[in-house]
Amino acid sequence: MGDEELKPRIKKGLWKPEEDLILKTYVETHGEGNWATVSAKSGKYQSHYLQNIAYDMITSYVLPISIAFSLMRGGKSCRLRWKNYLRPNIKRGGMTEEEEDLIIRMHKLLGNRWSLIAGRLPGRTDNEVKNYWNTHLNKRCLHGKRKNMESSNHQKEDSSSSKQRRHCQLGNSNPLLSTDPLSTPKEMDRKKEESSVSETWIEKAQTVNYYIESPINVMNNATFVNDDEPITAYFDSFLWYESLFVGNDVEIHSETGVESVI
DNA sequence: AACAACCACAACCGCTTCACA
DNA sequence: TTGTGAAGCGGTTGTGGTTGT
């Protein structure tokens, strides 16, 4: 008999609807926490489950009643599944423009602090924000940076090509895409749509950050080395302050520290 | 129709932090 | 003060669907 047979098998991979129901039932009864015990305890919810779930739901999930289905999942897996998918008030579906802008602004301020960012988006999870950033916004921001680099390089180019590119930037076509022979019209439309939303404020933020000392720099000055609370408070006040100027150009004088809305 | 490439999202893994005995 | 287990977090990988060839 090998070790593998002695260990309880922890199931991995995508969750099935019946597993979701078991976990949901467990958490609704016991509350969140003690995730390590979910796997052991959830088996007894078979009877509870069968009493409370409508028969048509059971049949639709093709559950053989004779099978005792305790959750053979690790505590971490259960916790994540609950937190990211089953928890009440989880908002599903695409991000709104406001949410996108908030994510980008927060990411610029906080970096990859996904839980902090998600904390300011009701109904959104850190995993969702992180995935959304990696699949949508990161590309868009990189694309914006490339665009900026291109435009700075263009200053060294001959006047005709730079004039053409400037025309593209001001008009309804993208200079990078329009000069890319591999881009299809459909792809160009898609990329154009992606790049249109938040680049304006990104450029503004880059300008603003030139004047405002980053909170991270303050941290690096070891003002609050051993105590997170002041840092958090500082972030909060900074974000609150920053939020006042959304959509505005803010200038803070580098020496006097006096801010003014342009 | 078949296959490959790509994309979006769910889930896992490893590390850190926290709480408590 | 230290050890230990639980929870939290961010990076990475896996999976399934879609699109292009």
XYZ file of N, CA and C in Angstrom, chain A:
786
model
N 0.843 -1.194 0.000
C 0.000 0.000 0.000
C 0.883 1.250 0.000
N 0.763 2.082 -0.983
C 1.615 3.248 -1.092
C 1.083 4.416 -0.308
N 1.914 5.428 -0.197
C 1.519 6.632 0.527
C 0.300 7.300 -0.110
N 0.240 7.220 -1.434
C -0.852 7.880 -2.142
C -2.198 7.361 -1.669
N -2.236 6.047 -1.363
C -3.508 5.469 -0.954
C -3.873 5.856 0.467
N -2.856 6.164 1.278
C -3.130 6.544 2.656
C -3.633 7.978 2.767
N -3.150 8.841 1.877
C -3.542 10.246 1.943
C -4.954 10.417 1.403
N -5.738 11.272 2.062
C -7.017 11.606 1.467
C -6.783 12.351 0.164
N -7.542 12.008 -0.853
C -7.316 12.640 -2.154
C -7.956 14.020 -2.185
N -7.165 14.999 -2.489
C -7.667 16.359 -2.632
C -7.982 16.592 -4.099
N -9.220 16.927 -4.324
C -9.648 17.138 -5.703
C -9.194 18.503 -6.191
N -8.828 18.555 -7.452
C -8.405 19.823 -8.042
C -9.209 20.086 -9.307
N -8.996 21.230 -9.847
C -9.657 21.578 -11.100
C -10.933 22.361 -10.903
N -11.683 22.520 -11.966
C -12.880 23.350 -11.940
C -13.927 22.775 -10.996
N -14.655 23.683 -10.374
C -15.699 23.272 -9.443
C -16.968 22.924 -10.202
N -17.646 21.872 -9.712
C -18.925 21.485 -10.297
C -20.045 22.174 -9.524
N -21.208 22.328 -10.156
C -22.335 22.987 -9.476
C -22.690 22.329 -8.154
N -22.619 21.003 -8.100
C -22.989 20.335 -6.839
C -21.975 20.652 -5.734
N -20.723 20.800 -6.121
C -19.718 21.166 -5.129
C -19.980 22.582 -4.603
N -20.354 23.456 -5.520
C -20.693 24.818 -5.118
C -21.827 24.819 -4.087
N -22.838 23.994 -4.357
C -23.992 23.951 -3.458
C -23.602 23.430 -2.080
N -22.746 22.433 -2.070
C -22.298 21.885 -0.787
C -21.542 22.949 0.002
N -20.642 23.614 -0.684
C -19.854 24.640 -0.007
C -20.738 25.786 0.475
N -21.681 26.172 -0.384
C -22.573 27.269 -0.030
C -23.393 26.893 1.209
N -23.905 25.680 1.198
C -24.687 25.208 2.333
C -23.851 25.204 3.607
N -22.630 24.754 3.463
C -21.737 24.711 4.619
C -21.510 26.105 5.186
N -21.188 27.047 4.306
C -20.849 28.396 4.786
C -22.075 29.084 5.358
N -23.235 28.846 4.718
C -24.455 29.464 5.240
C -24.801 28.930 6.627
N -24.389 27.720 6.912
C -24.668 27.130 8.219
C -23.621 27.513 9.257
N -22.352 27.425 8.848
C -21.258 27.618 9.803
C -20.618 28.992 9.738
N -20.899 29.704 8.686
C -20.207 30.961 8.502
C -18.855 30.754 7.858
N -18.234 31.879 7.515
C -16.920 31.786 6.878
C -15.860 31.416 7.907
N -14.770 30.899 7.401
C -13.668 30.525 8.273
C -13.578 29.029 8.461
N -12.561 28.589 9.143
C -12.313 27.150 9.368
C -12.353 26.370 8.063
N -11.688 26.913 7.082
C -11.777 26.292 5.765
C -11.168 24.897 5.745
N -10.215 24.692 6.600
C -9.558 23.380 6.600
C -10.533 22.275 7.003
N -11.599 22.636 7.709
C -12.542 21.620 8.176
C -13.705 21.415 7.216
N -13.799 22.250 6.217
C -14.924 22.145 5.290
C -14.965 20.773 4.654
N -13.796 20.343 4.195
C -13.723 19.065 3.495
C -14.211 17.924 4.377
N -13.810 17.941 5.647
C -14.183 16.852 6.552
C -15.647 16.915 6.943
N -16.137 18.153 7.180
C -17.485 18.289 7.735
C -18.581 18.277 6.680
N -18.233 18.643 5.459
C -19.288 18.875 4.484
C -20.015 17.601 4.087
N -19.432 16.449 4.372
C -20.076 15.204 4.013
C -21.434 15.042 4.665
N -21.560 15.537 5.883
C -22.820 15.349 6.597
C -23.930 16.225 6.053
N -23.580 17.092 5.094
C -24.608 17.943 4.534
C -25.371 17.271 3.414
N -25.038 16.019 3.172
C -25.781 15.332 2.125
C -27.270 15.337 2.450
N -27.631 14.949 3.686
C -29.040 14.875 4.007
C -29.672 16.264 4.031
N -28.971 17.193 4.639
C -29.444 18.574 4.688
C -29.671 19.083 3.268
N -28.693 18.785 2.460
C -28.714 19.221 1.075
C -29.911 18.658 0.338
N -30.119 17.354 0.503
C -31.210 16.714 -0.224
C -32.565 17.189 0.262
N -32.636 17.578 1.535
C -33.915 18.044 2.061
C -34.261 19.437 1.564
N -33.247 20.198 1.304
C -33.486 21.615 1.049
C -33.355 22.027 -0.420
N -32.750 21.215 -1.209
C -32.608 21.562 -2.613
C -33.745 20.930 -3.400
N -34.353 21.701 -4.255
C -35.484 21.199 -5.027
C -35.073 20.001 -5.875
N -36.025 19.095 -6.036
C -35.717 17.848 -6.726
C -35.252 18.102 -8.153
N -35.876 19.083 -8.798
C -35.476 19.310 -10.187
C -34.045 19.800 -10.284
N -33.595 20.532 -9.248
C -32.203 20.958 -9.254
C -31.286 19.756 -9.128
N -31.699 18.847 -8.264
C -30.871 17.659 -8.053
C -30.770 16.860 -9.345
N -31.934 16.635 -9.971
C -31.902 15.833 -11.185
C -31.150 16.547 -12.296
N -31.240 17.871 -12.302
C -30.546 18.578 -13.371
C -29.043 18.455 -13.222
N -28.589 18.258 -12.001
C -27.159 18.062 -11.808
C -26.761 16.592 -11.892
N -27.754 15.732 -12.156
C -27.515 14.301 -12.314
C -26.712 13.772 -11.137
N -27.228 14.006 -9.941
C -26.524 13.539 -8.763
C -27.016 12.164 -8.361
N -26.162 11.172 -8.408
C -26.549 9.868 -7.883
C -26.672 9.950 -6.372
N -27.886 9.732 -5.875
C -28.150 9.934 -4.458
C -27.333 8.980 -3.593
N -26.991 7.837 -4.144
C -26.267 6.856 -3.337
C -24.839 7.299 -3.032
N -24.342 8.276 -3.794
C -22.962 8.697 -3.590
C -22.889 9.717 -2.458
N -22.056 9.443 -1.490
C -21.823 10.438 -0.440
C -20.803 11.433 -0.959
N -21.246 12.653 -1.134
C -20.322 13.595 -1.749
C -19.855 14.648 -0.751
N -18.931 14.285 0.052
C -18.259 15.325 0.817
C -17.294 16.020 -0.126
N -16.967 17.234 0.220
C -16.076 18.008 -0.632
C -14.656 17.516 -0.453
N -14.109 16.959 -1.475
C -12.712 16.534 -1.402
C -11.819 17.652 -1.910
N -11.972 18.791 -1.290
C -11.212 19.961 -1.708
C -10.372 20.467 -0.553
N -9.275 21.083 -0.878
C -8.451 21.688 0.139
C -9.103 22.939 0.702
N -8.699 23.289 1.920
C -9.266 24.462 2.558
C -9.055 25.736 1.746
N -7.879 25.829 1.177
C -7.574 27.019 0.389
C -8.476 27.111 -0.822
N -8.694 25.961 -1.430
C -9.546 25.938 -2.614
C -10.970 26.363 -2.260
N -11.466 25.859 -1.117
C -12.817 26.214 -0.668
C -12.913 27.711 -0.397
N -11.899 28.219 0.304
C -11.898 29.630 0.648
C -11.937 30.505 -0.614
N -11.096 30.136 -1.578
C -11.025 30.904 -2.810
C -12.342 30.839 -3.587
N -12.901 29.630 -3.632
C -14.142 29.464 -4.380
C -15.253 30.313 -3.770
N -15.305 30.321 -2.444
C -16.326 31.112 -1.769
C -16.080 32.599 -1.990
N -14.842 32.979 -1.780
C -14.498 34.398 -1.841
C -14.674 34.972 -3.248
N -14.319 34.198 -4.253
C -14.292 34.726 -5.611
C -15.534 34.419 -6.427
N -16.366 33.519 -5.933
C -17.465 33.102 -6.791
C -18.799 32.962 -6.071
N -18.788 32.359 -4.899
C -20.058 32.012 -4.257
C -20.571 33.082 -3.301
N -19.668 33.890 -2.800
C -20.037 34.904 -1.812
C -21.190 35.764 -2.323
N -22.130 36.145 -1.417
C -23.203 37.040 -1.837
C -22.631 38.391 -2.249
N -23.379 39.103 -3.075
C -23.016 40.453 -3.521
C -21.817 40.480 -4.455
N -21.441 39.305 -4.965
C -20.395 39.311 -5.986
C -20.998 39.857 -7.271
N -20.309 40.825 -7.827
C -20.793 41.418 -9.073
C -20.166 40.680 -10.250
N -20.988 40.126 -11.106
C -20.472 39.430 -12.273
C -20.605 40.339 -13.485
N -19.922 39.945 -14.547
C -20.049 40.703 -15.792
C -18.944 41.705 -15.970
N -18.998 42.388 -17.093
C -17.915 43.284 -17.477
C -17.789 44.489 -16.581
N -16.607 45.046 -16.583
C -16.340 46.241 -15.793
C -16.936 47.463 -16.497
N -17.422 48.381 -15.699
C -17.884 49.643 -16.260
C -16.683 50.547 -16.512
N -16.912 51.599 -17.253
C -15.823 52.544 -17.521
C -15.307 53.146 -16.219
N -16.242 53.428 -15.296
C -15.836 54.018 -14.010
C -14.930 53.057 -13.257
N -15.311 51.772 -13.280
C -14.504 50.780 -12.585
C -13.125 50.661 -13.234
N -13.116 50.655 -14.545
C -11.834 50.565 -15.253
C -10.928 51.730 -14.870
N -11.480 52.920 -14.918
C -10.667 54.094 -14.600
C -10.158 54.033 -13.165
N -11.030 53.574 -12.272
C -10.626 53.476 -10.875
C -9.493 52.471 -10.707
N -9.625 51.338 -11.387
C -8.571 50.320 -11.300
C -7.251 50.890 -11.793
N -7.290 51.569 -12.907
C -6.049 52.104 -13.474
C -5.438 53.147 -12.547
N -6.280 53.991 -12.009
C -5.761 55.030 -11.105
C -5.169 54.415 -9.849
N -5.921 53.449 -9.291
C -5.444 52.801 -8.070
C -4.149 52.034 -8.330
N -4.084 51.385 -9.488
C -2.884 50.615 -9.802
C -1.689 51.538 -9.949
N -1.924 52.686 -10.487
C -0.825 53.636 -10.634
C -0.310 54.074 -9.259
N -1.240 54.177 -8.324
C -0.863 54.622 -6.977
C -0.318 53.492 -6.113
N -0.933 52.330 -6.222
C -0.636 51.251 -5.275
C 0.172 50.103 -5.866
N 0.263 50.050 -7.193
C 0.910 48.897 -7.804
C 0.004 47.678 -7.747
N 0.589 46.501 -7.673
C -0.185 45.257 -7.726
C -0.797 44.893 -6.372
N -1.358 45.856 -5.708
C -2.023 45.571 -4.425
C -3.488 45.284 -4.728
N -3.719 44.097 -5.281
C -5.033 43.800 -5.838
C -6.123 43.810 -4.791
N -5.820 43.354 -3.610
C -6.871 43.314 -2.574
C -7.262 44.725 -2.160
N -6.284 45.619 -2.103
C -6.593 47.003 -1.773
C -7.438 47.647 -2.869
N -7.051 47.368 -4.094
C -7.794 47.938 -5.223
C -9.215 47.390 -5.233
N -9.321 46.076 -5.068
C -10.645 45.444 -5.090
C -11.513 45.945 -3.938
N -10.878 46.311 -2.845
C -11.615 46.828 -1.709
C -12.382 48.100 -1.999
N -11.969 48.767 -3.039
C -12.659 50.010 -3.408
C -13.633 49.807 -4.558
N -13.773 48.573 -4.967
C -14.743 48.246 -6.025
C -15.764 47.282 -5.451
N -16.909 47.762 -5.004
C -17.897 46.895 -4.368
C -18.306 45.747 -5.276
N -18.267 44.545 -4.736
C -18.688 43.375 -5.498
C -17.617 42.763 -6.364
N -16.464 43.391 -6.413
C -15.370 42.850 -7.226
C -14.334 42.211 -6.317
N -13.733 41.127 -6.781
C -12.731 40.432 -5.982
C -11.335 40.784 -6.471
N -10.369 40.535 -5.603
C -8.982 40.823 -5.989
C -8.578 39.999 -7.208
N -9.037 38.745 -7.232
C -8.716 37.880 -8.369
C -9.293 38.447 -9.664
N -10.512 38.928 -9.579
C -11.175 39.464 -10.761
C -10.466 40.719 -11.260
N -10.122 41.571 -10.308
C -9.420 42.806 -10.668
C -8.068 42.474 -11.290
N -7.388 41.532 -10.666
C -6.066 41.126 -11.160
C -6.174 40.559 -12.577
N -7.126 39.664 -12.776
C -7.311 39.080 -14.102
C -7.686 40.146 -15.121
N -8.547 41.034 -14.708
C -8.994 42.077 -15.634
C -7.822 42.984 -16.022
N -7.004 43.256 -15.039
C -5.820 44.082 -15.328
C -4.902 43.354 -16.317
N -4.622 42.095 -16.018
C -3.670 41.352 -16.845
C -4.169 41.131 -18.265
N -5.478 40.987 -18.417
C -5.982 40.654 -19.747
C -6.429 41.874 -20.531
N -6.854 42.925 -19.853
C -7.372 44.084 -20.586
C -6.519 45.335 -20.397
N -6.425 45.740 -19.132
C -5.886 47.082 -18.872
C -4.383 47.164 -19.042
N -3.686 46.099 -18.685
C -2.231 46.113 -18.790
C -1.801 46.356 -20.235
N -2.460 45.627 -21.142
C -2.141 45.797 -22.562
C -2.401 47.231 -22.982
N -3.531 47.746 -22.507
C -3.919 49.090 -22.911
C -2.894 50.115 -22.438
N -2.448 49.927 -21.198
C -1.472 50.868 -20.655
C -0.139 50.728 -21.373
N 0.275 49.474 -21.635
C 1.518 49.264 -22.380
C 1.410 49.912 -23.747
N 0.236 49.734 -24.330
C -0.001 50.316 -25.635
C 0.128 51.830 -25.562
N -0.397 52.405 -24.475
C -0.293 53.851 -24.296
C 1.149 54.291 -24.154
N 1.944 53.481 -23.383
C 3.353 53.820 -23.207
C 4.086 53.752 -24.536
N 3.776 52.673 -25.289
C 4.419 52.539 -26.593
C 4.106 53.748 -27.449
N 2.856 54.177 -27.330
C 2.427 55.323 -28.115
C 3.241 56.548 -27.728
N 3.425 56.723 -26.405
C 4.208 57.866 -25.937
C 5.643 57.780 -26.441
N 6.221 56.548 -26.360
C 7.597 56.373 -26.826
C 7.698 56.690 -28.299
N 6.693 56.186 -29.036
C 6.682 56.452 -30.472
C 6.666 57.950 -30.722
N 5.792 58.645 -29.985
C 5.640 60.063 -30.257
C 6.919 60.821 -29.915
N 7.652 60.348 -28.855
C 8.900 61.032 -28.535
C 9.960 60.740 -29.591
N 9.935 59.515 -30.126
C 10.873 59.183 -31.190
C 10.574 59.969 -32.461
N 9.300 60.255 -32.636
C 8.911 60.930 -33.864
C 9.528 62.315 -33.967
N 9.869 62.884 -32.812
C 10.452 64.212 -32.844
C 11.765 64.198 -33.601
N 12.389 63.002 -33.617
C 13.666 62.910 -34.320
C 13.462 62.573 -35.802
N 12.227 62.227 -36.143
C 11.995 61.813 -37.509
C 11.761 63.023 -38.405
N 11.679 62.715 -39.693
C 11.441 63.812 -40.626
C 10.045 64.381 -40.440
N 9.853 65.588 -40.864
C 8.634 66.309 -40.557
C 7.409 65.681 -41.205
N 7.572 65.083 -42.365
C 6.396 64.548 -43.048
C 5.789 63.378 -42.291
N 6.643 62.466 -41.820
C 6.096 61.314 -41.112
C 5.511 61.715 -39.772
N 6.166 62.644 -39.084
C 5.637 63.068 -37.789
C 4.322 63.813 -37.973
N 4.229 64.555 -39.034
C 2.982 65.257 -39.291
C 1.854 64.259 -39.526
N 2.194 63.206 -40.278
C 1.190 62.184 -40.565
C 0.722 61.518 -39.275
N 1.675 61.191 -38.396
C 1.330 60.517 -37.149
C 0.497 61.431 -36.260
N 0.852 62.694 -36.210
C 0.119 63.629 -35.377
C -1.322 63.721 -35.861
N -1.463 63.703 -37.159
C -2.792 63.732 -37.728
C -3.581 62.505 -37.269
N -2.898 61.370 -37.263
C -3.575 60.145 -36.836
C -3.985 60.216 -35.373
N -3.122 60.782 -34.531
C -3.429 60.855 -33.108
C -4.624 61.756 -32.854
N -4.697 62.829 -33.584
C -5.793 63.756 -33.356
C -7.071 63.257 -34.011
N -6.905 62.478 -35.066
C -8.068 62.020 -35.795
C -8.617 60.719 -35.257
N -9.296 59.961 -36.089
C -9.953 58.756 -35.615
C -9.197 57.485 -35.972
N -7.931 57.589 -36.332
C -7.167 56.369 -36.584
C -5.925 56.355 -35.724
N -5.482 55.155 -35.412
C -4.347 54.988 -34.524
C -3.064 54.916 -35.335
N -2.066 55.749 -35.022
C -0.844 55.779 -35.804
C -0.109 54.457 -35.815
N -0.075 53.797 -34.676
C 0.637 52.520 -34.618
C -0.053 51.483 -35.483
N -1.360 51.454 -35.351
C -2.104 50.440 -36.078
C -2.152 50.767 -37.563
N -2.238 52.019 -37.873
C -2.389 52.374 -39.274
C -1.113 52.096 -40.051
N 0.028 52.051 -39.359
C 1.267 51.767 -40.054
C 1.650 50.304 -39.971
N 0.808 49.525 -39.314
C 1.090 48.100 -39.176
C 0.433 47.332 -40.313
N 1.244 46.783 -41.217
C 0.664 46.094 -42.366
C -0.065 44.828 -42.005
N 0.161 44.331 -40.784
C -0.468 43.067 -40.403
C -1.849 43.264 -39.800
N -2.193 44.523 -39.485
C -3.456 44.756 -38.824
C -4.620 44.659 -39.795
N -5.608 43.864 -39.387
C -6.828 43.788 -40.169
C -7.748 44.920 -39.744
N -8.696 45.314 -40.589
C -9.637 46.369 -40.192
C -10.370 46.043 -38.912
N -10.741 44.769 -38.749
C -11.466 44.380 -37.536
C -10.589 44.543 -36.306
N -9.358 44.083 -36.438
C -8.415 44.197 -35.323
C -8.164 45.652 -34.988
N -8.075 46.471 -36.038
C -7.846 47.898 -35.807
C -8.998 48.505 -35.022
N -10.213 48.121 -35.377
C -11.389 48.623 -34.657
C -11.347 48.226 -33.195
N -10.970 46.957 -32.982
C -10.942 46.461 -31.604
C -9.905 47.215 -30.790
N -8.703 47.368 -31.354
C -7.637 48.036 -30.625
C -7.949 49.509 -30.417
N -8.610 50.084 -31.419
C -8.977 51.492 -31.303
C -9.927 51.684 -30.125
N -10.882 50.739 -30.033
C -11.849 50.811 -28.935
C -11.136 50.663 -27.600
N -10.185 49.715 -27.538
C -9.457 49.481 -26.295
C -8.670 50.712 -25.868
N -8.086 51.390 -26.855
C -7.174 52.469 -26.505
C -7.882 53.773 -26.244
N -9.191 53.824 -26.484
C -9.848 55.120 -26.446
C -10.292 55.549 -25.065
N -10.393 54.627 -24.117
C -11.095 54.938 -22.881
C -10.304 55.797 -21.921
N -9.127 55.334 -21.553
C -8.504 55.919 -20.371
C -7.149 56.555 -20.608
N -6.737 56.660 -21.836
C -5.401 57.180 -22.041
C -5.288 58.648 -21.674
N -6.404 59.362 -21.821
C -6.367 60.783 -21.525
C -5.954 61.024 -20.091
N -6.620 60.325 -19.198
C -6.310 60.548 -17.781
C -4.965 59.966 -17.411
N -4.540 58.896 -18.119
C -3.212 58.341 -17.839
C -2.152 59.390 -18.112
N -2.317 60.048 -19.252
C -1.354 61.099 -19.567
C -1.380 62.178 -18.497
N -2.613 62.521 -18.049
C -2.735 63.529 -16.994
C -2.045 63.063 -15.731
N -2.309 61.783 -15.395
C -1.735 61.255 -14.151
C -0.220 61.267 -14.205
N 0.306 60.961 -15.401
C 1.764 60.970 -15.530
C 2.298 62.373 -15.285
N 1.548 63.358 -15.764
C 1.953 64.734 -15.535
C 1.866 65.081 -14.058
N 0.729 64.673 -13.455
C 0.521 64.978 -12.043
C 1.599 64.331 -11.191
N 1.902 63.060 -11.480
C 2.889 62.358 -10.669
C 4.274 62.980 -10.778
N 4.477 63.718 -11.807
C 5.746 64.404 -11.917
C 5.891 65.419 -10.792
N 4.748 65.949 -10.368
C 4.798 66.991 -9.346
C 4.567 66.460 -7.936
N 3.719 65.414 -7.843
C 3.364 64.912 -6.517
C 4.336 63.836 -6.106
N 4.836 63.951 -4.898
C 5.703 62.889 -4.398
C 4.861 61.673 -4.107
N 5.277 60.533 -4.635
C 4.517 59.309 -4.446
C 4.520 58.904 -2.989
N 3.378 58.345 -2.484
C 3.342 57.823 -1.117
C 4.382 56.740 -0.904
N 4.686 56.010 -1.963
C 5.683 54.947 -1.834
C 7.044 55.544 -1.529
N 7.315 56.692 -2.100
C 8.566 57.364 -1.781
C 8.608 57.752 -0.315
N 7.463 58.189 0.177
C 7.400 58.554 1.596
C 7.702 57.346 2.458
N 7.135 56.189 2.043
C 7.403 54.961 2.792
C 8.891 54.656 2.774
N 9.489 54.834 1.622
C 10.907 54.507 1.498
C 11.778 55.421 2.349
N 11.238 56.562 2.720
C 11.979 57.436 3.611
C 11.901 56.967 5.058
N 11.282 55.812 5.275
C 11.237 55.150 6.577
C 10.496 55.962 7.623
N 9.505 56.715 7.166
C 8.710 57.469 8.124
C 7.876 56.535 8.998
N 7.317 55.484 8.379
C 6.429 54.581 9.109
C 6.914 53.145 8.969
N 8.131 52.938 9.202
C 8.722 51.639 8.870
C 8.017 50.466 9.514
N 7.697 50.563 10.793
C 7.196 49.382 11.504
C 5.712 49.426 11.812
N 5.007 50.299 11.197
C 3.591 50.394 11.526
C 2.802 50.643 10.257
N 1.975 49.680 9.892
C 1.230 49.790 8.651
C 0.119 50.817 8.711
N -0.437 51.029 9.884
C -1.629 51.861 9.965
C -1.437 53.266 9.421
N -0.370 53.946 9.833
C -0.184 55.287 9.287
C -0.053 55.268 7.773
N 0.571 54.192 7.254
C 0.720 54.101 5.804
C -0.639 53.982 5.155
N -1.467 53.093 5.716
C -2.806 52.908 5.176
C -3.577 54.214 5.224
N -3.472 54.879 6.368
C -4.166 56.150 6.518
C -3.648 57.150 5.499
N -2.364 57.100 5.297
C -1.770 58.019 4.337
C -2.276 57.716 2.934
N -2.330 56.419 2.603
C -2.855 56.035 1.291
C -4.280 56.523 1.144
N -5.075 56.283 2.195
C -6.481 56.656 2.118
C -6.630 58.144 1.869
N -5.891 58.931 2.635
C -6.024 60.362 2.482
C -5.504 60.812 1.127
N -4.470 60.121 0.685
C -3.914 60.467 -0.609
C -4.916 60.166 -1.724
N -5.561 58.986 -1.606
C -6.524 58.603 -2.628
C -7.738 59.508 -2.584
N -8.129 59.843 -1.359
C -9.265 60.735 -1.224
C -8.942 62.062 -1.873
N -7.753 62.520 -1.578
C -7.297 63.779 -2.155
C -7.255 63.676 -3.671
N -6.678 62.544 -4.128
C -6.513 62.366 -5.565
C -7.862 62.310 -6.267
N -8.838 61.683 -5.544
C -10.139 61.517 -6.171
C -10.843 62.848 -6.389
N -10.467 63.822 -5.597
C -11.085 65.144 -5.755
C -10.749 65.742 -7.107
N -9.634 65.320 -7.639
C -9.153 65.978 -8.837
C -9.296 65.115 -10.083
N -10.143 64.101 -9.994
C -10.373 63.270 -11.170
C -10.951 64.148 -12.266
N -10.337 64.053 -13.408
C -10.822 64.833 -14.538
C -10.232 66.230 -14.575
N -9.450 66.595 -13.552
C -8.823 67.905 -13.553
C -7.321 67.762 -13.684
N -6.687 68.799 -14.157
C -5.241 68.846 -14.138
C -4.820 69.507 -12.836
N -3.974 68.817 -12.084
C -3.539 69.334 -10.805
C -2.045 69.601 -10.847
N -1.675 70.732 -10.370
C -0.255 71.020 -10.302
C 0.113 71.330 -8.855
N 1.151 70.677 -8.378
C 1.652 70.991 -7.048
C 3.065 71.517 -7.200
N 3.273 72.662 -6.688
C 4.590 73.258 -6.834
C 5.616 72.423 -6.085
N 6.708 72.105 -6.778
C 7.670 71.157 -6.213
C 8.343 71.682 -4.953
N 8.417 72.977 -4.780
C 9.113 73.496 -3.597
C 8.149 73.943 -2.511
N 7.100 74.677 -2.925
C 6.181 75.196 -1.905
C 5.159 74.165 -1.477
N 4.876 73.181 -2.353
C 3.865 72.183 -2.036
C 2.450 72.694 -2.217
N 2.298 73.878 -2.740
C 0.977 74.446 -2.948
C 0.369 73.836 -4.213
N -0.853 73.302 -4.060
C -1.487 72.679 -5.211
C -2.472 73.633 -5.853
N -2.646 73.461 -7.119
C -3.609 74.288 -7.821
C -4.208 73.488 -8.959
N -5.513 73.695 -9.181
C -6.198 73.031 -10.292
C -6.057 73.911 -11.517
N -5.511 73.318 -12.548
C -5.275 74.092 -13.774
C -6.576 74.219 -14.555
